[in-house]
Short mmCIF file of C-alpha atoms and ligand atoms in Angstrom, two decimals:
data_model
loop_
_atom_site.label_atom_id
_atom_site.label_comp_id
_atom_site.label_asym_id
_atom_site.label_seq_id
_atom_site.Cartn_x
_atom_site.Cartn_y
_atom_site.Cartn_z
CA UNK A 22 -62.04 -202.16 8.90
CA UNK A 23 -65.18 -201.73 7.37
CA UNK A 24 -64.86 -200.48 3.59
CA UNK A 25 -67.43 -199.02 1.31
CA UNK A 26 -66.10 -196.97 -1.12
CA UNK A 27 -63.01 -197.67 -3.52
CA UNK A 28 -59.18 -196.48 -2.61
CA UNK A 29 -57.05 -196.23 -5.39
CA UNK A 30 -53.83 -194.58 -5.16
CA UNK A 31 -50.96 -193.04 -7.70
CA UNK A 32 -47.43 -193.74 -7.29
CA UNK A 33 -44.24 -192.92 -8.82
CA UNK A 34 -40.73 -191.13 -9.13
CA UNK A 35 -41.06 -187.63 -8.73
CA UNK A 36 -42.32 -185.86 -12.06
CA UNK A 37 -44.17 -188.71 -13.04
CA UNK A 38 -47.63 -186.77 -14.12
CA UNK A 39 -49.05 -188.38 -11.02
CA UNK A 40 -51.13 -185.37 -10.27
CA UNK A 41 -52.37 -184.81 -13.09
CA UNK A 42 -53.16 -188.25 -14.42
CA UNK A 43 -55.01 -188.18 -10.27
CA UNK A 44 -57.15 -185.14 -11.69
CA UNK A 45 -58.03 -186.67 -15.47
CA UNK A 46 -59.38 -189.69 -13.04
CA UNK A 47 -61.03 -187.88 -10.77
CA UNK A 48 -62.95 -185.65 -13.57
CA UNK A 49 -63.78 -188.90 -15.66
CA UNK A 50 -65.52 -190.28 -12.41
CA UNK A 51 -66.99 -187.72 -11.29
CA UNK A 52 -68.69 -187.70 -14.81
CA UNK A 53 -69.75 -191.19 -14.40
CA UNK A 54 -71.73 -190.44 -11.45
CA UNK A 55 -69.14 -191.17 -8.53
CA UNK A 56 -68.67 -189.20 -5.06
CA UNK A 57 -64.73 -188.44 -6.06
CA UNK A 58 -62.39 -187.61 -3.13
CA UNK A 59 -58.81 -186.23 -4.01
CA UNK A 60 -55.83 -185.77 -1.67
CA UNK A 61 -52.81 -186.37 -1.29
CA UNK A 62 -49.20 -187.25 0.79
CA UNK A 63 -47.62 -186.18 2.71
CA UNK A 64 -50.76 -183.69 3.20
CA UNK A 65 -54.47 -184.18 3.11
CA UNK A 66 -55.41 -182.44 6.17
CA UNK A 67 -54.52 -179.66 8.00
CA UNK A 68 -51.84 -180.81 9.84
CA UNK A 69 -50.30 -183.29 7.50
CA UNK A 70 -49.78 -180.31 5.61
CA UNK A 71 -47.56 -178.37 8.35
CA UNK A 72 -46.13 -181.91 8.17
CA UNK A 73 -45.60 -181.59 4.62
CA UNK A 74 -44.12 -177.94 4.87
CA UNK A 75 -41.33 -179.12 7.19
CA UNK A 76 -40.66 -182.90 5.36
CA UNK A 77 -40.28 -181.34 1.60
CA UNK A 78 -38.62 -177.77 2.69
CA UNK A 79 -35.24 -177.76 1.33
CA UNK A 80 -34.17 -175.55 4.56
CA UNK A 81 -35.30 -178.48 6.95
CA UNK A 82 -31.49 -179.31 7.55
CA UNK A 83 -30.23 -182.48 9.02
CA UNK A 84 -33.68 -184.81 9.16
CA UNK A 85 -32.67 -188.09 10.76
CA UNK A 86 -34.25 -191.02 8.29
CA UNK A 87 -35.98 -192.33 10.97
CA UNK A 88 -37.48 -189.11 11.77
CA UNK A 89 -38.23 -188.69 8.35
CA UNK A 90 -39.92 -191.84 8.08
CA UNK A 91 -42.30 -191.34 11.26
CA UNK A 92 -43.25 -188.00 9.91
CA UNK A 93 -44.40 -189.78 6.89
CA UNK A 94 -46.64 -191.98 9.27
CA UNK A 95 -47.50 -189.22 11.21
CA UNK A 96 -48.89 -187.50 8.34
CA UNK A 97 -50.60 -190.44 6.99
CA UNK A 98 -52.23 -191.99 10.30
CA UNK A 99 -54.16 -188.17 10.72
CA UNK A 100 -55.13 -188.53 7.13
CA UNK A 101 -56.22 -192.18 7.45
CA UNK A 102 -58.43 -191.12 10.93
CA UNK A 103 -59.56 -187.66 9.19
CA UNK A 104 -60.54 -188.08 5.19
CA UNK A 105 -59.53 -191.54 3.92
CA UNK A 106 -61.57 -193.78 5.97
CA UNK A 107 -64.60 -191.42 6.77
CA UNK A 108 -65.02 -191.29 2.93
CA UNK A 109 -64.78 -194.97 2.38
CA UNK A 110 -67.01 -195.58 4.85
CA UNK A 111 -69.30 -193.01 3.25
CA UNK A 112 -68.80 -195.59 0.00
CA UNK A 113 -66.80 -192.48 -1.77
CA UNK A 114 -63.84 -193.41 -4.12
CA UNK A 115 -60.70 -191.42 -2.75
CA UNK A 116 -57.84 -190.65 -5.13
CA UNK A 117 -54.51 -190.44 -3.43
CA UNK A 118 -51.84 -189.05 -4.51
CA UNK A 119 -48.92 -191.46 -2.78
CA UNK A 120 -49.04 -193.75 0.25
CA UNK A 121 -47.40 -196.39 1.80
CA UNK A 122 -45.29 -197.39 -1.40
CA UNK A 123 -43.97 -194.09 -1.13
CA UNK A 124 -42.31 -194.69 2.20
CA UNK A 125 -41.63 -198.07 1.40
CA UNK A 126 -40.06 -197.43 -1.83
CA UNK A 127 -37.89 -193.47 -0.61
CA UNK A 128 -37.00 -194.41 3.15
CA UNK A 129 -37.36 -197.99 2.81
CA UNK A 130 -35.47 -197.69 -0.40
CA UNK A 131 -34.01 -194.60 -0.93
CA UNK A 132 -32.65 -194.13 2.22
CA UNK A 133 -31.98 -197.86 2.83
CA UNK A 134 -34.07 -198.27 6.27
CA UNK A 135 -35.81 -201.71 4.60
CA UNK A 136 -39.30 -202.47 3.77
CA UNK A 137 -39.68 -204.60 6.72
CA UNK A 138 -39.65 -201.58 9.13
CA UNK A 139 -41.99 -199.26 6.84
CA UNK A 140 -44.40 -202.66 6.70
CA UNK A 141 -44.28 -202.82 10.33
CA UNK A 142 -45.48 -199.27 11.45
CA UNK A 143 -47.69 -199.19 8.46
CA UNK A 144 -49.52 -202.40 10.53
CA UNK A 145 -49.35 -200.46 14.08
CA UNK A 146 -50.13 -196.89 12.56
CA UNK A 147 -52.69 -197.64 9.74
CA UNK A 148 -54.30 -200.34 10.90
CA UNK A 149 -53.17 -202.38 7.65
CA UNK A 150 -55.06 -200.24 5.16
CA UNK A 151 -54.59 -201.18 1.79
CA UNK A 152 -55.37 -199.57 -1.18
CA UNK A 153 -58.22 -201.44 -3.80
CA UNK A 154 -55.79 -200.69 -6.53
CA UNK A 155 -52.37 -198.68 -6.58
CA UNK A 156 -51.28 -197.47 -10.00
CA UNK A 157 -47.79 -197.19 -10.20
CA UNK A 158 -46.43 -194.60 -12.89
CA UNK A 159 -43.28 -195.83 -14.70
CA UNK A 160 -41.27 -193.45 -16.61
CA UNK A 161 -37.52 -192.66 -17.72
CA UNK A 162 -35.97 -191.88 -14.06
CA UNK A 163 -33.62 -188.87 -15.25
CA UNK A 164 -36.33 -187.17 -17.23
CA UNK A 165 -39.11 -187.15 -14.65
CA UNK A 166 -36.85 -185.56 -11.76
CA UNK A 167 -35.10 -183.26 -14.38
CA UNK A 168 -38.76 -182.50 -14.94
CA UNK A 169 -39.54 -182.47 -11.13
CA UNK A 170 -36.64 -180.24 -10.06
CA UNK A 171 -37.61 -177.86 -12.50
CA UNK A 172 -41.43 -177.41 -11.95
CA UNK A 173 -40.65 -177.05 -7.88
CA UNK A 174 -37.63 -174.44 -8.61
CA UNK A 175 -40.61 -172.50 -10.83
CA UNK A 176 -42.99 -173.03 -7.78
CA UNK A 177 -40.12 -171.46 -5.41
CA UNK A 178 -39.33 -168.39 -7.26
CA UNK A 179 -42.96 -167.28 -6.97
CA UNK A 180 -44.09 -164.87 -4.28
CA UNK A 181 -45.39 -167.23 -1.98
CA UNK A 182 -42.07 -168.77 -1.52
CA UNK A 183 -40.73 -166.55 1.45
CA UNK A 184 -43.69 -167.46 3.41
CA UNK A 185 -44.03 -171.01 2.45
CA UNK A 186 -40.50 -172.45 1.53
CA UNK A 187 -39.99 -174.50 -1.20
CA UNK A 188 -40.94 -178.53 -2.09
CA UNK A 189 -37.31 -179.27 -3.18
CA UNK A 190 -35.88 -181.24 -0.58
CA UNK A 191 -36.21 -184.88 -2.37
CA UNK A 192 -35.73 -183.38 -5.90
CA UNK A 193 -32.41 -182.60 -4.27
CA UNK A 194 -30.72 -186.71 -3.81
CA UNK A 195 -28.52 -188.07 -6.10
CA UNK A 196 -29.26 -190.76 -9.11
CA UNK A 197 -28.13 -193.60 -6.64
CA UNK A 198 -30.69 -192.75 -4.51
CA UNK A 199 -33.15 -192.49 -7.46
CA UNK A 200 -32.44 -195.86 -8.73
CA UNK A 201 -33.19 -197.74 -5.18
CA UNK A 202 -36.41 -195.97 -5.01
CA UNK A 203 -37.71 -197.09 -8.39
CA UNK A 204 -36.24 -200.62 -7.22
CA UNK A 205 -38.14 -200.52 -4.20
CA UNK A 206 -41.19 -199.57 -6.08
CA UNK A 207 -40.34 -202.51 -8.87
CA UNK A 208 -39.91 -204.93 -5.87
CA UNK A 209 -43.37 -203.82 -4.48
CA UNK A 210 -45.08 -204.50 -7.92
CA UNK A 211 -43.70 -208.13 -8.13
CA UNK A 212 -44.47 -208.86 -4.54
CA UNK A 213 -48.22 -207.22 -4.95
CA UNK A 214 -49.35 -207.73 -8.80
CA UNK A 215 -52.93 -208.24 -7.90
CA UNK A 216 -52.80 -204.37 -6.22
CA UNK A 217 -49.75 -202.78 -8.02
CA UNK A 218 -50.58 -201.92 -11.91
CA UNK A 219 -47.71 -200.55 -13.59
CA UNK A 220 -48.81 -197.91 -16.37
CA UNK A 221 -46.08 -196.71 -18.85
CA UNK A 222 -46.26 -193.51 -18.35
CA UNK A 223 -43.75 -192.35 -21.00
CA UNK A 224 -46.66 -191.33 -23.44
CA UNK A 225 -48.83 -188.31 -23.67
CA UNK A 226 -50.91 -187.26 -20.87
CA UNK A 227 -54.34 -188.74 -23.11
CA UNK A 228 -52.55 -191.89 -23.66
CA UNK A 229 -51.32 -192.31 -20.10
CA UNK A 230 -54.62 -191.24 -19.08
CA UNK A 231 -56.51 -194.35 -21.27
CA UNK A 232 -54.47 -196.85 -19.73
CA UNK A 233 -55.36 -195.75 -16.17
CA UNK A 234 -59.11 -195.56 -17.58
CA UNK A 235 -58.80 -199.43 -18.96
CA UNK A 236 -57.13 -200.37 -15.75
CA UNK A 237 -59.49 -198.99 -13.28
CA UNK A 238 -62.46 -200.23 -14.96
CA UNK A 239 -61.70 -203.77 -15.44
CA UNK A 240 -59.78 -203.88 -11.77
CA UNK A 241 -63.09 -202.08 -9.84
CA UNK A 242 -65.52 -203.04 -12.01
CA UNK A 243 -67.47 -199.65 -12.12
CA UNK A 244 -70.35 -199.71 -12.84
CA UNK A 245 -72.25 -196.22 -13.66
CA UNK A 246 -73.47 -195.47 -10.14
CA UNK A 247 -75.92 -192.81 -11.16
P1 TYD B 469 -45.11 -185.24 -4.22
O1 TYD B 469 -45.74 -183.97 -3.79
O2 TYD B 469 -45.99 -186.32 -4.72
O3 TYD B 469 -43.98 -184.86 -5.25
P2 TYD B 469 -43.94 -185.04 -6.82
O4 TYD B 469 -45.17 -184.36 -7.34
O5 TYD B 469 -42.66 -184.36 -7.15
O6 TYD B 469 -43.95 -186.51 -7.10
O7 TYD B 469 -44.26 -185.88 -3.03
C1 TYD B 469 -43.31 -185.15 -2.37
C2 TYD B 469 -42.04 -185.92 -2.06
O8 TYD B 469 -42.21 -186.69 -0.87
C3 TYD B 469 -41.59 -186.86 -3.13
O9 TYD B 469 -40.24 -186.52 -3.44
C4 TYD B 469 -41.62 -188.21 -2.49
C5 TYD B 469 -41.57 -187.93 -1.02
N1 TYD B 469 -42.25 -188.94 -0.17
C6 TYD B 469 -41.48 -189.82 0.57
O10 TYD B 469 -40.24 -189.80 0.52
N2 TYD B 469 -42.10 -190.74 1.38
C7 TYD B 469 -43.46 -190.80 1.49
O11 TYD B 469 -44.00 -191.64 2.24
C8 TYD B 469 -44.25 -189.87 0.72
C9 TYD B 469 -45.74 -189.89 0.83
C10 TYD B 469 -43.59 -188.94 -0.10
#
């Protein structure tokens, strides 16, 4: 696959500060001269987001894991074929808010279908893809979904919930579940350390956000593109 641009993407338990460590990036590049593309998954494009709607609503009842899985892929392979590749062909730098890991780590993991499967369809559906660099956010588990659960129950109460549902489903599992995911993600680091960064991410937003500048620079090696 032909590859111009840079893909770097964020990763992490829920409640992390992924997002907003993806945005503090993504302004701090765009200031250094570079085309910045930000998105995220499940999401990205149109329909990965109906996808979304129906994979994170708490009132999607009875999801199979396998079904949950594909619509992860599903999700990902239109975002690959619509944004993600166009851009890094275009030599852009996309930002991207989870990926594979994420299914590897939560269904892989979390719901205990194995990394082998997740690496499998990721090979059929993706097309291999990898990202340049993946930084992995690494925090105290209980806070960041305490933190998680609350920031999506705020999000539900407001007046757009009725029409669009909430983004609880996940912030819903147990600790056990929890745990396996940040082993899956642990497991992914060690396997991958010349991709997989882990930041401590237990900091302030600024200090989280200096280590991800460090990190990026000396990994890409950015130079001002202006
Ligand atoms: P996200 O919006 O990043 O939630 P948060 O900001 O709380 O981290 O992701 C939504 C949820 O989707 C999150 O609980 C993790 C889950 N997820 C998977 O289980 N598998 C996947 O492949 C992806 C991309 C996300």
């Amino acid at each position: 696959m032909s590859r111009r641009g840079k893909f770097i993407t964020f990763e992490g338990l829920d409640g992390t500060g992924k997002s907003t460590q993806l945005r503090k990036l993504a302004v701090a590049l765009h200031e250094a001269g570079f085309k910045v593309v930000e998105t995220r998954e499940p999401g990205g494009t149109p329909t990965g987001e109906k996808v979304r709607r129906v994979l994170l609503d708490s009132a999607t009842d009875g999801l199979s894991p396998l079904a949950e899985m594909a619509l992860m892929f599903a999700s990902r392979a239109q975002h690959i074929a619509e944004v993600i590749q166009p851009a890094l062909d275009h030599g852009q730098i996309v930002l991207c808010d989870r990926f594979t890991d994420s299914t590897e780590a939560y269904q892989g993991g979390g719901r205990k279908l194995g990394s082998e499967a997740v690496l499998d369809l990721h090979r059929v559906l993706c097309g291999g893809l990898q990202p340049d660099l993946t930084l992995l956010l690494d925090s105290d588990p209980a806070a960041s979904v305490s933190r998680a659960r609350r920031r999506n129950q705020r999000a539900a109460r407001g007046s757009r919930h009725h029409l669009h549902g909430d983004e609880n489903r996940f912030e819903q599992e147990t600790r056990a579940f929890f745990a396996r995911v940040r082993e899956g993600y642990r497991d992914i680091a060690a396997r991958e350390p010349q991709r997989v960064v882990v930041i401590d991410a237990r900091g302030t937003p600024a200090q989280t956000h200096a280590k991800i500048m460090e990190v990026v620079g000396k990994k890409l090696r950015l130079g001002r593109n202006t």
